[in-house]
Amino acid sequence: NLALPQPADVNIEVFNVLGQKVVTLKNSERMNAGYHSLTFNGNNLSSGVYLINARLGDNYRRVQKIVLFK
């Protein structure tokens, strides 16, 4: 889930622990202000630790760790 106070270009990518990009959820897509929800489908990935790198506009970046169990 994410909340944008104003329209912004959104880039959200998922990396494995080796630093390899495995999925791009949003690729510099312009999103309107407001609340948004994204779904990550890891069916084609193996169990393990992944990092989500989210860049929202020019001023905000967040990296979050997730653990995928199958």
Short mmCIF file of C-alpha atoms in Angstrom, two decimals:
data_model
loop_
_atom_site.label_atom_id
_atom_site.label_comp_id
_atom_site.label_asym_id
_atom_site.label_seq_id
_atom_site.Cartn_x
_atom_site.Cartn_y
_atom_site.Cartn_z
CA ASN A 1 0.00 0.00 0.00
CA LEU A 2 1.15 3.52 -0.67
CA ALA A 3 -0.20 7.03 -0.28
CA LEU A 4 0.82 9.87 -2.56
CA PRO A 5 0.20 13.44 -1.39
CA GLN A 6 0.53 14.65 -4.99
CA PRO A 7 0.89 13.04 -8.43
CA ALA A 8 4.29 11.39 -8.84
CA ASP A 9 6.28 9.06 -11.07
CA VAL A 10 6.39 5.70 -9.30
CA ASN A 11 9.06 3.06 -9.80
CA ILE A 12 8.78 -0.16 -7.75
CA GLU A 13 11.16 -3.07 -8.31
CA VAL A 14 11.81 -6.36 -6.51
CA PHE A 15 15.36 -7.69 -6.08
CA ASN A 16 16.72 -10.96 -4.72
CA VAL A 17 19.46 -10.95 -2.07
CA LEU A 18 22.11 -11.14 -4.81
CA GLY A 19 20.94 -7.75 -6.10
CA GLN A 20 19.34 -9.13 -9.26
CA LYS A 21 16.08 -7.52 -10.34
CA VAL A 22 13.39 -10.21 -10.49
CA VAL A 23 10.17 -8.18 -10.97
CA THR A 24 9.21 -4.63 -11.91
CA LEU A 25 5.83 -3.69 -10.41
CA LYS A 26 5.77 -0.10 -11.69
CA ASN A 27 8.20 1.39 -14.20
CA SER A 28 8.21 5.20 -13.88
CA GLU A 29 4.44 5.20 -14.12
CA ARG A 30 2.67 8.47 -13.31
CA MET A 31 0.18 7.91 -10.48
CA ASN A 32 -2.42 10.32 -9.15
CA ALA A 33 -2.47 11.58 -5.58
CA GLY A 34 -4.27 9.33 -3.12
CA TYR A 35 -4.11 5.82 -1.72
CA HIS A 36 -3.01 2.94 -3.93
CA SER A 37 -2.61 -0.79 -3.42
CA LEU A 38 -0.32 -3.08 -5.43
CA THR A 39 -0.24 -6.86 -5.48
CA PHE A 40 3.02 -8.77 -5.70
CA ASN A 41 2.62 -12.22 -7.27
CA GLY A 42 5.61 -14.38 -6.37
CA ASN A 43 4.33 -17.64 -7.88
CA ASN A 44 7.26 -17.87 -10.30
CA LEU A 45 9.87 -17.12 -7.59
CA SER A 46 11.46 -19.45 -5.08
CA SER A 47 11.05 -19.07 -1.34
CA GLY A 48 13.47 -16.62 0.20
CA VAL A 49 14.22 -13.02 1.09
CA TYR A 50 13.52 -10.25 -1.40
CA LEU A 51 13.95 -6.47 -1.31
CA ILE A 52 11.35 -4.03 -2.63
CA ASN A 53 12.85 -0.76 -3.85
CA ALA A 54 10.20 1.96 -4.17
CA ARG A 55 10.98 5.38 -5.63
CA LEU A 56 8.07 7.81 -5.43
CA GLY A 57 8.82 11.02 -7.26
CA ASP A 58 12.21 12.67 -6.89
CA ASN A 59 12.28 13.02 -3.11
CA TYR A 60 11.21 9.69 -1.60
CA ARG A 61 12.79 6.25 -1.67
CA ARG A 62 12.10 3.24 0.53
CA VAL A 63 13.58 -0.25 0.62
CA GLN A 64 11.57 -2.95 2.38
CA LYS A 65 12.51 -6.56 3.04
CA ILE A 66 9.95 -9.30 2.46
CA VAL A 67 10.13 -13.04 3.05
CA LEU A 68 8.38 -15.30 0.55
CA PHE A 69 7.23 -18.70 1.82
CA LYS A 70 5.81 -21.42 -0.40
#
